């Protein structure tokens, strides 16, 4: 096969849709995983749409079988991009939301990799997992998303070592904040599902969540194109890195993560503006 093939999950999102367009322009045969037919209708001409819900194993297996039928059982690359963000204090986030966070961001990524690894081995291909720099350092109200990305980083590391003798290259891309709608979707989801705990517990954390909203509002997300360029690099470099950081804020957080824990905690709380008084309203 002369044309390189790639499966990109989460192809309707900001990073996913931009990566689909760019790789399609570069001549790749692109298989785009989307959850809804309406998302498929917006894909560029020539892109193969696949209905994939990472928490539905049947759709994952069906997508892999369709790719195998079209390509003769070979796939050059998997870009595990699909994901969700769950935010909130550890005490207040409902357990069902914790489960959803890990089902999509960790178990779903594993399911997709398991389904296509035989094709990737046949092609000596690549796996590119889209993580986040929060895997290296979490913070107030970021526990769920950070924990899921830390787990994904560990899974990526294990898979990288397992696949190295077989010629399959595996890496993780860790962006900082990007100009996508994923945080807006997270906020809408939180309003719909609400918090667990009684009124006293929710009042206790009201100041914390408000400070984090203010902090996030001041952030300056980086362009999606920076992540797409890194995806292309990870797919085409002769020797891809094990980890790629994307964005100035990602590099800054990675540096802060190396500080002693207590020093980092104090610096983080001071930067966000959280103290004991915050919990008293």
Tab-separated table of C-alpha atoms in Angstrom, residues 10-161:
chain	number	residue	atom	x	y	z
A	10	UNK	CA	-12.907	12.328	18.164
A	11	UNK	CA	-12.842	13.657	14.607
A	12	UNK	CA	-15.680	16.127	15.204
A	13	UNK	CA	-13.828	18.087	17.909
A	14	UNK	CA	-11.483	21.030	17.493
A	15	UNK	CA	-8.208	19.117	17.377
A	16	UNK	CA	-9.693	16.039	15.716
A	17	UNK	CA	-11.396	17.870	12.856
A	18	UNK	CA	-8.298	19.994	12.198
A	19	UNK	CA	-6.076	16.890	12.186
A	20	UNK	CA	-8.451	15.135	9.777
A	21	UNK	CA	-8.317	18.084	7.369
A	22	UNK	CA	-4.537	18.406	7.528
A	23	UNK	CA	-3.754	14.722	7.044
A	24	UNK	CA	-6.302	14.517	4.248
A	25	UNK	CA	-4.531	17.458	2.556
A	26	UNK	CA	-1.194	15.655	2.971
A	27	UNK	CA	-2.511	12.649	1.075
A	28	UNK	CA	-3.242	10.260	3.917
A	29	UNK	CA	-6.230	7.938	3.670
A	30	UNK	CA	-8.128	9.134	6.709
A	31	UNK	CA	-10.655	7.168	8.741
A	32	UNK	CA	-12.512	9.548	11.038
A	33	UNK	CA	-14.275	8.308	14.152
A	34	UNK	CA	-17.384	10.353	14.968
A	35	UNK	CA	-20.341	9.698	17.272
A	36	UNK	CA	-23.166	11.203	15.189
A	37	UNK	CA	-24.204	11.159	11.517
A	38	UNK	CA	-24.406	14.952	11.575
A	39	UNK	CA	-20.701	15.058	12.453
A	40	UNK	CA	-19.884	12.782	9.517
A	41	UNK	CA	-21.617	15.154	7.122
A	42	UNK	CA	-19.077	17.881	7.961
A	43	UNK	CA	-15.994	15.803	7.122
A	44	UNK	CA	-13.888	16.711	4.061
A	45	UNK	CA	-14.464	14.897	0.799
A	46	UNK	CA	-12.606	11.600	0.593
A	47	UNK	CA	-12.508	10.986	4.344
A	48	UNK	CA	-14.063	7.726	5.537
A	49	UNK	CA	-16.493	8.354	8.391
A	50	UNK	CA	-16.851	5.674	11.054
A	51	UNK	CA	-19.402	5.731	13.858
A	52	UNK	CA	-17.368	5.174	17.012
A	53	UNK	CA	-18.440	5.602	20.622
A	54	UNK	CA	-15.496	4.619	22.787
A	55	UNK	CA	-17.720	3.332	25.575
A	56	UNK	CA	-19.573	1.056	23.132
A	57	UNK	CA	-17.274	-1.863	22.315
A	58	UNK	CA	-19.465	-2.984	19.422
A	59	UNK	CA	-18.900	0.273	17.543
A	60	UNK	CA	-15.154	0.072	18.239
A	61	UNK	CA	-14.920	-3.473	16.883
A	62	UNK	CA	-17.138	-2.639	13.901
A	63	UNK	CA	-14.894	0.303	12.989
A	64	UNK	CA	-11.792	-1.892	13.144
A	65	UNK	CA	-13.421	-4.532	10.928
A	66	UNK	CA	-14.409	-1.925	8.340
A	67	UNK	CA	-10.870	-0.561	8.201
A	68	UNK	CA	-9.465	-4.085	7.859
A	69	UNK	CA	-11.846	-4.836	5.005
A	70	UNK	CA	-10.885	-1.657	3.166
A	71	UNK	CA	-7.122	-1.843	3.717
A	72	UNK	CA	-6.431	-5.552	3.605
A	73	UNK	CA	-5.677	-5.679	7.313
A	74	UNK	CA	-3.108	-2.881	7.530
A	75	UNK	CA	-3.238	0.464	9.327
A	76	UNK	CA	-0.335	2.892	9.492
A	77	UNK	CA	-1.466	4.994	12.435
A	78	UNK	CA	-3.994	5.455	15.212
A	79	UNK	CA	-4.524	8.915	16.682
A	80	UNK	CA	-6.458	8.398	19.920
A	81	UNK	CA	-7.892	11.890	20.188
A	82	UNK	CA	-11.438	11.422	21.524
A	83	UNK	CA	-11.975	12.505	25.107
A	84	UNK	CA	-14.127	14.342	27.617
A	85	UNK	CA	-13.350	16.705	30.468
A	86	UNK	CA	-14.864	16.377	33.927
A	87	UNK	CA	-13.938	19.140	36.374
A	88	UNK	CA	-14.675	19.788	40.008
A	89	UNK	CA	-13.473	19.166	43.571
A	90	UNK	CA	-12.787	15.515	44.355
A	91	UNK	CA	-15.461	15.516	47.086
A	92	UNK	CA	-18.224	16.960	44.911
A	93	UNK	CA	-17.903	15.226	41.538
A	94	UNK	CA	-20.503	12.412	41.330
A	95	UNK	CA	-19.045	8.925	41.015
A	96	UNK	CA	-20.887	8.373	37.743
A	97	UNK	CA	-18.960	11.327	36.303
A	98	UNK	CA	-15.664	9.898	37.569
A	99	UNK	CA	-16.557	6.624	35.825
A	100	UNK	CA	-17.458	8.417	32.595
A	101	UNK	CA	-14.170	10.310	32.716
A	102	UNK	CA	-12.168	7.099	32.911
A	103	UNK	CA	-14.442	5.080	30.605
A	104	UNK	CA	-13.863	7.525	27.748
A	105	UNK	CA	-10.363	8.862	28.409
A	106	UNK	CA	-8.688	5.626	29.484
A	107	UNK	CA	-10.704	2.449	28.906
A	108	UNK	CA	-12.016	3.736	25.571
A	109	UNK	CA	-8.506	4.535	24.350
A	110	UNK	CA	-7.388	1.046	25.324
A	111	UNK	CA	-10.372	-0.517	23.554
A	112	UNK	CA	-9.568	1.327	20.329
A	113	UNK	CA	-5.904	0.372	20.499
A	114	UNK	CA	-6.706	-3.282	21.183
A	115	UNK	CA	-9.051	-3.378	18.192
A	116	UNK	CA	-6.517	-2.082	15.656
A	117	UNK	CA	-3.153	-3.256	17.030
A	118	UNK	CA	-3.024	-6.330	14.749
A	119	UNK	CA	-3.317	-3.982	11.755
A	120	UNK	CA	-0.734	-1.612	13.211
A	121	UNK	CA	1.711	-4.478	13.744
A	122	UNK	CA	1.206	-5.602	10.143
A	123	UNK	CA	2.153	-2.121	8.956
A	124	UNK	CA	4.773	-1.440	11.683
A	125	UNK	CA	2.690	1.625	12.336
A	126	UNK	CA	2.239	4.157	15.092
A	127	UNK	CA	-0.031	5.000	18.009
A	128	UNK	CA	-0.368	8.655	18.993
A	129	UNK	CA	-2.372	9.211	22.168
A	130	UNK	CA	-3.587	12.725	22.898
A	131	UNK	CA	-3.024	13.325	26.590
A	132	UNK	CA	-2.614	16.587	28.502
A	133	UNK	CA	0.089	18.272	30.524
A	134	UNK	CA	-2.230	17.936	33.533
A	135	UNK	CA	-1.022	14.330	33.654
A	136	UNK	CA	2.167	15.736	35.177
A	137	UNK	CA	0.602	18.204	37.606
A	138	UNK	CA	-2.967	18.491	38.816
A	139	UNK	CA	-4.649	21.252	40.770
A	140	UNK	CA	-7.885	22.349	42.462
A	141	UNK	CA	-10.975	21.125	40.575
A	142	UNK	CA	-8.823	19.376	37.978
A	143	UNK	CA	-8.651	15.983	39.686
A	144	UNK	CA	-10.862	13.947	37.314
A	145	UNK	CA	-9.372	15.074	34.009
A	146	UNK	CA	-5.808	15.088	35.344
A	147	UNK	CA	-6.171	11.608	36.825
A	148	UNK	CA	-7.498	10.216	33.555
A	149	UNK	CA	-4.656	11.777	31.561
A	150	UNK	CA	-2.086	10.474	34.055
A	151	UNK	CA	-3.560	7.000	33.630
A	152	UNK	CA	-3.444	7.365	29.844
A	153	UNK	CA	0.212	8.414	30.043
A	154	UNK	CA	0.998	5.262	32.037
A	155	UNK	CA	-0.889	3.072	29.556
A	156	UNK	CA	0.984	4.750	26.706
A	157	UNK	CA	4.312	4.057	28.370
A	158	UNK	CA	3.497	0.372	28.860
A	159	UNK	CA	2.281	0.026	25.278
A	160	UNK	CA	5.351	1.835	23.947
A	161	UNK	CA	7.695	-0.640	25.618
